[in-house]
Coordinates of C-alpha atoms in Angstrom, one line a residue:
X74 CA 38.1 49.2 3.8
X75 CA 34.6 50.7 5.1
X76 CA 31.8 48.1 5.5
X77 CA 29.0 49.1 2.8
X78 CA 25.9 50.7 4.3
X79 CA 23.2 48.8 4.6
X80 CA 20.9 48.1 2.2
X81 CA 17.7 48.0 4.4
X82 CA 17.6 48.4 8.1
X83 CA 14.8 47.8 10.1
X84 CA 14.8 49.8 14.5
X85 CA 12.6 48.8 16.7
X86 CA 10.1 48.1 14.7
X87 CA 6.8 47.2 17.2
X88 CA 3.2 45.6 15.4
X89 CA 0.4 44.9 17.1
X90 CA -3.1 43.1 16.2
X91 CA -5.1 43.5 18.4
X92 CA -4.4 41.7 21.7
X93 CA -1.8 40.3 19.9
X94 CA 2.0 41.4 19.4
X95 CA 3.7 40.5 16.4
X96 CA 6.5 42.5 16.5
X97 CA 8.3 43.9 20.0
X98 CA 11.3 46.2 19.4
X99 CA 12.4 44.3 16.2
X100 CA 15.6 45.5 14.2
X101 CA 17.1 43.8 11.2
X102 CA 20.4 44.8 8.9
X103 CA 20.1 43.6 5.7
X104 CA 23.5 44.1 4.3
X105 CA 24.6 44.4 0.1
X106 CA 26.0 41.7 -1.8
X107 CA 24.2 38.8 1.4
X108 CA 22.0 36.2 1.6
X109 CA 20.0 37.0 4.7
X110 CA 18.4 33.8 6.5
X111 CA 15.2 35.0 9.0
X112 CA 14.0 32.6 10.9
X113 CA 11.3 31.7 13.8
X114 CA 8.4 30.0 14.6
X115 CA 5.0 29.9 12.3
X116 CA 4.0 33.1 14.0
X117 CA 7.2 34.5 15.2
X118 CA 6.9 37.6 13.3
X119 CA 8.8 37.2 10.5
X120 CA 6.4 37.8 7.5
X121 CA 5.0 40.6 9.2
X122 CA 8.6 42.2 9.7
X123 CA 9.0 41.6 6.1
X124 CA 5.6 42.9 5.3
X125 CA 6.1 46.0 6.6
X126 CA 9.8 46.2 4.8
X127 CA 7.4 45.5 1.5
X128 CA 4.4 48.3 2.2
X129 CA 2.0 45.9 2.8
X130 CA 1.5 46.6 6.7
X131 CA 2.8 50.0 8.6
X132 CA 4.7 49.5 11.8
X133 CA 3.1 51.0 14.7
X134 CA 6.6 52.5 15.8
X135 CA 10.1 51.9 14.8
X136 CA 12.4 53.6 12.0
X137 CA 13.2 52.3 8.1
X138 CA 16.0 52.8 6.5
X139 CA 16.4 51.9 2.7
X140 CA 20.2 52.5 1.5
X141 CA 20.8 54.8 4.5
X142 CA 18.1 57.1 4.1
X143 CA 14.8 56.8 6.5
X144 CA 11.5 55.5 4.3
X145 CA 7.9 54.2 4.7
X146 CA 6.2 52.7 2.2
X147 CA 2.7 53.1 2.2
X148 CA 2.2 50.4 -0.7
X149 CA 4.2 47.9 -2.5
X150 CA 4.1 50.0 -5.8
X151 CA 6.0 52.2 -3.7
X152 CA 8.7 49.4 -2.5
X153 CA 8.7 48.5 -5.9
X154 CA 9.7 51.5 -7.2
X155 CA 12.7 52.2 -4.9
X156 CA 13.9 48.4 -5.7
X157 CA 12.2 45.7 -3.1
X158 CA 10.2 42.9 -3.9
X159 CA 8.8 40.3 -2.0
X160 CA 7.5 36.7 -3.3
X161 CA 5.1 35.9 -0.7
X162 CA 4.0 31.7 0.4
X163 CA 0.9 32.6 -1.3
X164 CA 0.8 34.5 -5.0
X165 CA -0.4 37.4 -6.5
X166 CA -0.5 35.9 -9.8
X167 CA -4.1 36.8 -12.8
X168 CA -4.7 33.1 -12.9
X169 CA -6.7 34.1 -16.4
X170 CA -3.8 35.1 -17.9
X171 CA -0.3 33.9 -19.6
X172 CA 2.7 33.9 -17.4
X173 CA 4.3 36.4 -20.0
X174 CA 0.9 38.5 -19.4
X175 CA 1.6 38.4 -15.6
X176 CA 5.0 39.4 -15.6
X177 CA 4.3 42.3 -17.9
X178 CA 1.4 43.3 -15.2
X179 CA 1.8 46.4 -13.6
X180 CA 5.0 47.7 -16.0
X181 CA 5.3 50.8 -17.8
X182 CA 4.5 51.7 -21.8
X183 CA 2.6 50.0 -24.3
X184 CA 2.0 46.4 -23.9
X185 CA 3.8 43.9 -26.5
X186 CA 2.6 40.1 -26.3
X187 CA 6.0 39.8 -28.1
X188 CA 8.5 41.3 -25.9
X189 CA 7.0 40.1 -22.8
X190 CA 7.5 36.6 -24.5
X191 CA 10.8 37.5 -25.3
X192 CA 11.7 39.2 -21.7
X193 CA 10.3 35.9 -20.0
X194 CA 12.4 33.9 -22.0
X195 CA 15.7 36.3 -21.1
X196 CA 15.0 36.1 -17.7
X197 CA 14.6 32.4 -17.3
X198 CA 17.9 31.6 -19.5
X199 CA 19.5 34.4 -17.4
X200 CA 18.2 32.9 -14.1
X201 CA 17.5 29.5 -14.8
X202 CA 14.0 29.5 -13.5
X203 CA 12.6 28.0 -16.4
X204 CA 8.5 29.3 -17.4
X205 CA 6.7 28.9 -20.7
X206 CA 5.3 32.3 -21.9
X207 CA 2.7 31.1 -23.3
X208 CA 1.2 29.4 -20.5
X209 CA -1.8 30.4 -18.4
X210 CA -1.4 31.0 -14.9
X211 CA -3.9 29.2 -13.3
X212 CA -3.2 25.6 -14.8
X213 CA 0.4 25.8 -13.5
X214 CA 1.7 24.1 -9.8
X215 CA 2.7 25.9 -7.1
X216 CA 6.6 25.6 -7.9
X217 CA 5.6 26.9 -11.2
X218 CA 4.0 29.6 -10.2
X219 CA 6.4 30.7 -7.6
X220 CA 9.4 31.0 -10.2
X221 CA 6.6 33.3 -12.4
X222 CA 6.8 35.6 -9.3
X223 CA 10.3 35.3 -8.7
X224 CA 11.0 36.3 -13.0
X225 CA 8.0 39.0 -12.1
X226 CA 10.3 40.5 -9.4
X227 CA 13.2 40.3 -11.5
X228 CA 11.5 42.1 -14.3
X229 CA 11.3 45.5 -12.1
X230 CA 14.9 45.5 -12.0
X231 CA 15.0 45.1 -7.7
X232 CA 17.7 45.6 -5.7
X233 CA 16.4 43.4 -2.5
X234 CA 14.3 40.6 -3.0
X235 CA 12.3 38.9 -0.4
X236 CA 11.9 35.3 -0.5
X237 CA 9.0 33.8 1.9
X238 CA 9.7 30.0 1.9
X239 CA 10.6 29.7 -1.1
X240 CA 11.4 26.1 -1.1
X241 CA 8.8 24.7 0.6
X242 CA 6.9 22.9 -2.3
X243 CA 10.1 22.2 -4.8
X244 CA 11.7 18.8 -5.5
X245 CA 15.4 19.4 -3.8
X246 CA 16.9 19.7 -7.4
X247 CA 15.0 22.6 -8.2
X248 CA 15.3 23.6 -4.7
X249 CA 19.0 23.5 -4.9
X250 CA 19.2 25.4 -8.1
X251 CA 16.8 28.0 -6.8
X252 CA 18.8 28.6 -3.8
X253 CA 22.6 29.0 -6.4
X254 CA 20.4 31.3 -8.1
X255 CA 19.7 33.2 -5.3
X256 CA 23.6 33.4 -4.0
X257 CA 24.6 34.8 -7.4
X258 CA 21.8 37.3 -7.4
X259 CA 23.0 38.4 -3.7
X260 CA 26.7 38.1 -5.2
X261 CA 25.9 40.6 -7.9
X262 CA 25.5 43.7 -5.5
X263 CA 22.0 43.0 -4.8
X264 CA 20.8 40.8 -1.7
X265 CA 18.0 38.3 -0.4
X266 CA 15.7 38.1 2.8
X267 CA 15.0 34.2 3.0
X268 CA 12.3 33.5 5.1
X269 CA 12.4 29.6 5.9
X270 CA 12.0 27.0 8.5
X271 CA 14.4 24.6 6.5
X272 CA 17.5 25.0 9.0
X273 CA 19.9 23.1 6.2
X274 CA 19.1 26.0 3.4
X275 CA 19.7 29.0 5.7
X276 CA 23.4 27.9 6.5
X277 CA 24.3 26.4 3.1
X278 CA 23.0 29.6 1.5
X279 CA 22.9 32.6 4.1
X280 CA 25.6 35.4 4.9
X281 CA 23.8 36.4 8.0
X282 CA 21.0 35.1 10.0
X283 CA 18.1 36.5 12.7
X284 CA 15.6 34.3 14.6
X285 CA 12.7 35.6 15.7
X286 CA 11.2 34.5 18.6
X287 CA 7.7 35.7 20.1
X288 CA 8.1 39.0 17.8
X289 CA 11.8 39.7 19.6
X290 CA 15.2 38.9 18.3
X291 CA 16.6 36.3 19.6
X292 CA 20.1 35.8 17.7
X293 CA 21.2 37.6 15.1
X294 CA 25.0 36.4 13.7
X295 CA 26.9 35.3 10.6
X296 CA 25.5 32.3 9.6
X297 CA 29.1 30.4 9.2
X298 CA 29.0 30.9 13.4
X299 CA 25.7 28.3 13.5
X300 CA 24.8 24.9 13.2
X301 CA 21.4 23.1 12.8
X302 CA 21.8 22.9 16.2
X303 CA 22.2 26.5 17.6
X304 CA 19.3 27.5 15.3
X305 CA 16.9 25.5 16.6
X306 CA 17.5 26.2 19.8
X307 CA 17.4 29.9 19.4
X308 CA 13.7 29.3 17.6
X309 CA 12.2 26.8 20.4
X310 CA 14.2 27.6 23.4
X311 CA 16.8 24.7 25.2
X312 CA 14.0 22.8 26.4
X313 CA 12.0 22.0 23.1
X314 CA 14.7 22.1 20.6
X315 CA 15.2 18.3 21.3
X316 CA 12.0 17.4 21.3
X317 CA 10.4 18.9 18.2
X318 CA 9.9 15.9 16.4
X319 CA 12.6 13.7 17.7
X320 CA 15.1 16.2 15.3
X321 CA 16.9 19.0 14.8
X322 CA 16.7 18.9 11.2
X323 CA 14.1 20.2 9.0
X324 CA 11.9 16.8 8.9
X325 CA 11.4 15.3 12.1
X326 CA 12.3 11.6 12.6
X327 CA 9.4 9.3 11.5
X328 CA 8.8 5.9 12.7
X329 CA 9.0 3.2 9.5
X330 CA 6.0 2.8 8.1
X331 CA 4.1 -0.5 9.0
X332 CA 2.5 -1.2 5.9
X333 CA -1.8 -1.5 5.1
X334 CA -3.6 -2.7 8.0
X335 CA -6.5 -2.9 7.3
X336 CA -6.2 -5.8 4.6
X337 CA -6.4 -5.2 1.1
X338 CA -9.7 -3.1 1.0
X339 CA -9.8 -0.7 -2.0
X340 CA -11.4 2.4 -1.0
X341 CA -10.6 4.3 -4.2
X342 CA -9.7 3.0 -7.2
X343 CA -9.4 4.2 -10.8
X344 CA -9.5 1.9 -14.0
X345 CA -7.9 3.5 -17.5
X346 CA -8.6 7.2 -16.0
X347 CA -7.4 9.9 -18.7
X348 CA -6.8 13.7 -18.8
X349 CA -7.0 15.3 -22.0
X350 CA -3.1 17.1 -22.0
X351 CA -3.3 20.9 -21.7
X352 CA -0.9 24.0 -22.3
X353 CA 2.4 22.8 -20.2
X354 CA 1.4 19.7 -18.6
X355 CA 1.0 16.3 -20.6
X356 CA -2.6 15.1 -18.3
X357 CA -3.0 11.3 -17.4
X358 CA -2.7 8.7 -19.9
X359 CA -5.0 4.9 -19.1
X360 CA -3.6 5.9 -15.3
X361 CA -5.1 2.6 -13.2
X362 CA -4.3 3.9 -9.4
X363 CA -5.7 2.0 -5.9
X364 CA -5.2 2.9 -2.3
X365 CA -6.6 0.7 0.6
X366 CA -7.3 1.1 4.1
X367 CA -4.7 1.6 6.6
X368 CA -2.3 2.4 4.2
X369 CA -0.4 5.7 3.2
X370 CA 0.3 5.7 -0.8
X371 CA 2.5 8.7 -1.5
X372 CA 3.3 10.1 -4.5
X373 CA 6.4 11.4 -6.0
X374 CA 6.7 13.5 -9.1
X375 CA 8.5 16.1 -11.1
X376 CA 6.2 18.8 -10.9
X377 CA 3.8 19.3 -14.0
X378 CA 3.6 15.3 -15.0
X379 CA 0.5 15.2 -13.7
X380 CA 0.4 14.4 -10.7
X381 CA -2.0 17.3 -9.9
X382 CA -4.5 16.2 -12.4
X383 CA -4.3 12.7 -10.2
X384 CA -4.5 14.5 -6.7
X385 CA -7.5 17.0 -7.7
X386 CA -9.3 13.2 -9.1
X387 CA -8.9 11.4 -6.0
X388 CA -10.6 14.1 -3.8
X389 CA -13.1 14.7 -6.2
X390 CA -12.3 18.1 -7.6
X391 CA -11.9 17.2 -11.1
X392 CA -13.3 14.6 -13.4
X393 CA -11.5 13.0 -15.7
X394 CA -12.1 12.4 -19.7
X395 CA -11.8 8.7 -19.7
X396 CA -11.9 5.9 -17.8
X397 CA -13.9 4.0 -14.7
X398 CA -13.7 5.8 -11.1
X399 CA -14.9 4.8 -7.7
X400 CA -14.2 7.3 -4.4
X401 CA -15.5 7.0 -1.3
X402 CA -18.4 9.1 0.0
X403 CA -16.2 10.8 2.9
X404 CA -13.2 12.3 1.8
X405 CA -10.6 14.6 3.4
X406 CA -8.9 16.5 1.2
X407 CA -5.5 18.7 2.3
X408 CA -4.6 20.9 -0.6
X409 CA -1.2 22.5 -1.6
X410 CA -2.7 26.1 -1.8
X411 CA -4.7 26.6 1.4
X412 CA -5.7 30.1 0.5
X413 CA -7.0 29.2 -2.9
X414 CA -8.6 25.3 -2.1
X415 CA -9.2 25.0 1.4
X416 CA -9.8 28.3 4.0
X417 CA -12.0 31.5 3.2
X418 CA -9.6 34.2 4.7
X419 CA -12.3 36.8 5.9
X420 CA -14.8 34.5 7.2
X421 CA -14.9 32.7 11.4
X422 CA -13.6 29.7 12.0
X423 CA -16.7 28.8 12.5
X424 CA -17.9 29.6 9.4
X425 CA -14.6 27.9 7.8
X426 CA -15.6 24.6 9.7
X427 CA -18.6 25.0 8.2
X428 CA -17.9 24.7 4.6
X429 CA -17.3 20.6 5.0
X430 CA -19.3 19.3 2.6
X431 CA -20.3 22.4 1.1
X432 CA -22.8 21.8 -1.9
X433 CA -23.7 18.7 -0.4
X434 CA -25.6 19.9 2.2
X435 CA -29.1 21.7 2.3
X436 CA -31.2 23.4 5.2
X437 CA -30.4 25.7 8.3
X438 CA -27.2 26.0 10.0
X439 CA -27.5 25.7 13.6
X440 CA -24.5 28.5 14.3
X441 CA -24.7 27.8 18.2
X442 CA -23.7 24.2 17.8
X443 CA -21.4 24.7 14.6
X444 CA -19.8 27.0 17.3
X445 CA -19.6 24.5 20.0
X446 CA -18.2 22.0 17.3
X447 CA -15.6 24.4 16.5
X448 CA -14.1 25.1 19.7
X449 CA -13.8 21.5 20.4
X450 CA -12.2 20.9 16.8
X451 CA -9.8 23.5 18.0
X452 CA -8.9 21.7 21.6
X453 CA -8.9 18.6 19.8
X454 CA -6.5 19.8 17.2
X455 CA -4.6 22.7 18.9
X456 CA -5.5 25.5 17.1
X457 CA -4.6 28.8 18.6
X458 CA -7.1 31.9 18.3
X459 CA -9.0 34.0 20.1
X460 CA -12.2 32.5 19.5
X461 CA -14.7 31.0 16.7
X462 CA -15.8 34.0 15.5
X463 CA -11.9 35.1 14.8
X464 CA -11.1 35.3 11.4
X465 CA -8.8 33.2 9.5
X466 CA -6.7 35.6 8.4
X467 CA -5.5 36.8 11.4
X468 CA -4.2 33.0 12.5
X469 CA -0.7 32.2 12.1
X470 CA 0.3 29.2 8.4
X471 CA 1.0 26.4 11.3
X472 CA -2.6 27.3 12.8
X473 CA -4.6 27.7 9.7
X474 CA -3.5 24.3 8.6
X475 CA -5.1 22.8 11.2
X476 CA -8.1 24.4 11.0
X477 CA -8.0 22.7 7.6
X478 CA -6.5 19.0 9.2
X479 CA -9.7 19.5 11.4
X480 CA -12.7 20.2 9.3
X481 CA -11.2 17.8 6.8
X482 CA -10.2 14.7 9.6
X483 CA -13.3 15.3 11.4
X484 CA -15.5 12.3 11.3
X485 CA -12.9 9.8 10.2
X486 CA -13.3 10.0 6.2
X487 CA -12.2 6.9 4.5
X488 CA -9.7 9.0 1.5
X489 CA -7.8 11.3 2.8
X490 CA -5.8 13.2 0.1
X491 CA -2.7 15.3 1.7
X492 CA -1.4 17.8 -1.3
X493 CA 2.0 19.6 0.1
X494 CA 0.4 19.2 3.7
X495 CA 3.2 21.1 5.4
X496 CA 4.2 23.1 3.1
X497 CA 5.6 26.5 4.7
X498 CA 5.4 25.4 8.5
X499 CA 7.5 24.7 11.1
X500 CA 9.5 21.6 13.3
X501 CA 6.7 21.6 15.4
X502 CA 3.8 22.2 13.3
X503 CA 5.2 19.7 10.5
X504 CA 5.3 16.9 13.2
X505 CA 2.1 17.6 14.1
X506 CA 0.4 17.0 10.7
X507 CA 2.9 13.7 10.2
X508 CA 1.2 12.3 13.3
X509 CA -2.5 13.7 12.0
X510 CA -2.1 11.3 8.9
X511 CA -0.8 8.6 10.9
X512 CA -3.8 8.5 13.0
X513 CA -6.0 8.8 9.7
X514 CA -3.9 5.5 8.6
X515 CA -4.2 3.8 11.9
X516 CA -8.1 4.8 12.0
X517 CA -8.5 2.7 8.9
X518 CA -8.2 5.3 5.9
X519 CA -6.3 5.5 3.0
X520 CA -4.0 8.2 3.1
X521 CA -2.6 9.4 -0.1
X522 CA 0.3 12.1 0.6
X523 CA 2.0 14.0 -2.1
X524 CA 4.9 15.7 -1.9
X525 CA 7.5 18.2 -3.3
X526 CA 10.3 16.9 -0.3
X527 CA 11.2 13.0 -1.2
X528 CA 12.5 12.7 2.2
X529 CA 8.6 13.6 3.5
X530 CA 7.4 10.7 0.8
X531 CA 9.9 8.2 2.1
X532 CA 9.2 8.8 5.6
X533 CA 5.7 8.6 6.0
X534 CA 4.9 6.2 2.5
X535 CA 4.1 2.2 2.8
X536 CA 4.5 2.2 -0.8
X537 CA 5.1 5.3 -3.2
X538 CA 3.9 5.8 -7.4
X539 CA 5.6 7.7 -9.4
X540 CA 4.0 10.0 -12.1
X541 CA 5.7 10.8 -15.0
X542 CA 5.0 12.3 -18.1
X543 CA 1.2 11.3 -17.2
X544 CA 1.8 7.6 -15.9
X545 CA 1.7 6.4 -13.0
X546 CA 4.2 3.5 -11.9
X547 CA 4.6 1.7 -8.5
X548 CA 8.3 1.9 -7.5
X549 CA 7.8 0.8 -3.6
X550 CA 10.0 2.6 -1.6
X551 CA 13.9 2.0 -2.5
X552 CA 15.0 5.8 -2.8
X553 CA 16.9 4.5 -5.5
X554 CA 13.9 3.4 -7.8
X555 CA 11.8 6.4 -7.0
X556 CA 14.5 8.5 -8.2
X557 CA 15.3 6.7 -11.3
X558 CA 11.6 7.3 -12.1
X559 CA 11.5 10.5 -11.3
X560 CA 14.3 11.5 -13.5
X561 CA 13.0 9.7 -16.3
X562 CA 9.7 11.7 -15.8
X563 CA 12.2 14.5 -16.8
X564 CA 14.3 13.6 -19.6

């Protein structure tokens, strides 16, 4: 029997920006019926390759070919239309409206609040990716969010789907159901691009896999051929694969945590704090929450409990309805969404570094020493660009998140609130924000980490709460108990 023609095939596909080349000769088969894993570096190339698959960037040379014939998409409306999507780290979602609303965005005919409630509700019990219609955009998590997107793909009827870490801020239930979901979908005729640094999901999910490296292909194979191993050497070369980390895995090897060091100084502390519960989340109930110096307090949840109505309160971007609250003056503050909380995409680095404190602050801005304080925040915390006055768009997820670790560690605040604070980066870029809050904790803060990945919680956590259904409950760290808790947030 013939093998099927591809489904999209990408030829020497070349991108530059710039100075800078993002894509040198790159090809890519994406075959029917597969799961393709691509993988690489933060800054590899591999959104961009994808990008341009999706419309949303034009190659400077190279051919397309979608189902056999040659194409070029000039927008994603167009991709749309002949059957790709793409679900990209950071959405496209009205956060004004309902999720039905948004996944009825952009369709064809007369609008119907009614059957878009009803076709959300078909696609989630066909897909499993559960979303309440009803809900409004904006007040939902990132996980939440992404499975809107995913259903808002769906409801085009698409062919390929592109998948750009889609994994990086579920717990590894959903995670794991996400990823089944996606093998059936590829099983059904159709296929998936998954873009992800998490070596364990691309072999127990992936047909076929390519890792990028410096824009070029460095291995391109069946994925049943690899292990851990192999992929990580093909994405940091022989000589750093060992040392990323300590690991080969996708969380590098942590030290144990050492406990508070700093005796039992409160630095934040909340007394009977409540949240009014709203459209799909159920708020905080009498929550009584302390962290102290030199300790890391993570926090473990089943996402929409509340546990970002308690993140958001500790770094002082929301207030709650009830109950006593002290914060520090100083306080660092990572959040899940970069794009949305933390980074203004068209302005310098400079200018980024600049916003600390913002609306705290009055008077002139001396630009020629904010400057000078920005390119030794970027020594100090290795962040790779061609200058201050670069934007922040055109740095790569690993270096944009330290641009945020360095306005927001700079000065030694004595909170520092990490929300998903690796979320979408790499071996090497991961272990370099684990070490960032461990220096924070050593300095004397209190760290409070939050994460999606237990594993993360565990590793880095001297003690870990569990919110669920809008309380919060200290559960130490036996993986055991925080589980137990976590499930029971569920049930």
């Amino acid at each position: 029997m013939a093998e099927a023609e591809p489904l999209l095939a990408l030829e020497a596909v070349s991108k530059r920006f710039g100075s800078v080349e993002a894509l040198a000769g790159t090809s890519l088969v994406v075959r029917p019926g597969t799961v393709h894993a691509l993988l690489g570096e933060n800054g590899a190339g591999k959104t961009t390759l994808m990008r341009i698959a999706y419309g949303l960037a034009r190659a400077d040379s190279g051919i397309m070919r979608w189902r056999g014939e040659r194409a070029s998409f000039s927008s994603p409306r167009d991709a749309l239309a002949a059957g790709i999507a793409m679900v990209q780290q950071h959405f496209s979602l009205v956060p004004a409206l309902t999720v039905a609303e948004n996944v009825a965005l952009g369709g064809r005919g007369f609008y119907s609040a009614g059957g878009a409630r009803r076709r959300v509700r078909e696609l989630s019990a066909a897909t499993g990716l559960e979303a309440e219609p009803d809900a409004v955009a904006g007040t939902l998590g990132v996980g939440a969010q992404q499975r809107v997107e995913i259903l808002k793909a769906l409801a085009r009827g698409v062919k390929l789907l592109i998948l750009d870490e889609p994994t990086a801020t579920l717990a590894p239930a959903d995670a794991a159901a996400l990823l089944a979901w996606a093998r059936r979908f590829a099983s059904d005729g159709h296929a998936v691009v998954l873009i992800t640094h998490k070596l364990r999901d691309a072999l127990d999910v992936a047909d076929d896999v390519t890792v990028l490296r410096g824009g070029r292909v460095v291995l391109s194979a069946g994925a049943a051929a690899e292990t851990e191993r192999t992929l990580a050497i093909a994405m940091l070369g022989a000589g750093e694969a060992g040392t990323a980390g300590g690991s080969l895995t996708t969380r590098p090897a942590l030290p144990a945590p050492s406990g508070p060091r700093g005796g039992a100084d409160v630095v934040a502390d909340l007394r009977g704090v409540a949240v009014t519960a709203r459209r799909g989340t159920p708020g905080l109930a009498s929550v009584t929450f302390a962290a102290r110096r030199g300790e890391i307090v993570g926090i473990a949840a089943v996402e929409g409990n509340g546990e970002r109505e308690l993140i958001r309160i500790l770094a002082g971007r929301e207030r709650p309805d009830a109950g006593a609250l002290r914060l520090p003056p100083k306080i660092g503050y990572i959040p899940q969404d970069r794009h949305s909380d933390a980074i203004a995409d068209d302005l310098s680095l400079a200018e980024n570094i600049a916003l600390a404190g913002a609306g705290a602050r009055s008077g002139w801005i001396d630009w020629r020493s904010m400057g000078a304080r920005t390119a030794a925040l970027m020594t100090r915390f290795d962040v790779r660009a061609s200058g201050v006055s670069a934007p922040a768009r055109t740095l790569s997820g690993g270096n944009q998140q330290r641009l945020v670790l360095a306005r927001e560690l700079d000065g030694e605040p004595s909170l520092v609130v990490a929300d998903q604070p690796t979320r979408g980066l790499d071996l090497r870029a991961t272990a370099d924000v684990h070490e960032r809050l461990r220096q924070a904790r050593a300095a004397g803060a209190a760290v409070v980490l939050h994460s999606a990945d237990l594993d993360e919680v565990l590793a880095l956590a001297d003690r870990v709460v569990v919110v669920a259904q809008g309380r919060v409950e200290d559960v130490g760290t036996d993986r055991e108990a925080v589980g137990r808790a976590m499930l029971g947030a569920g049930a």
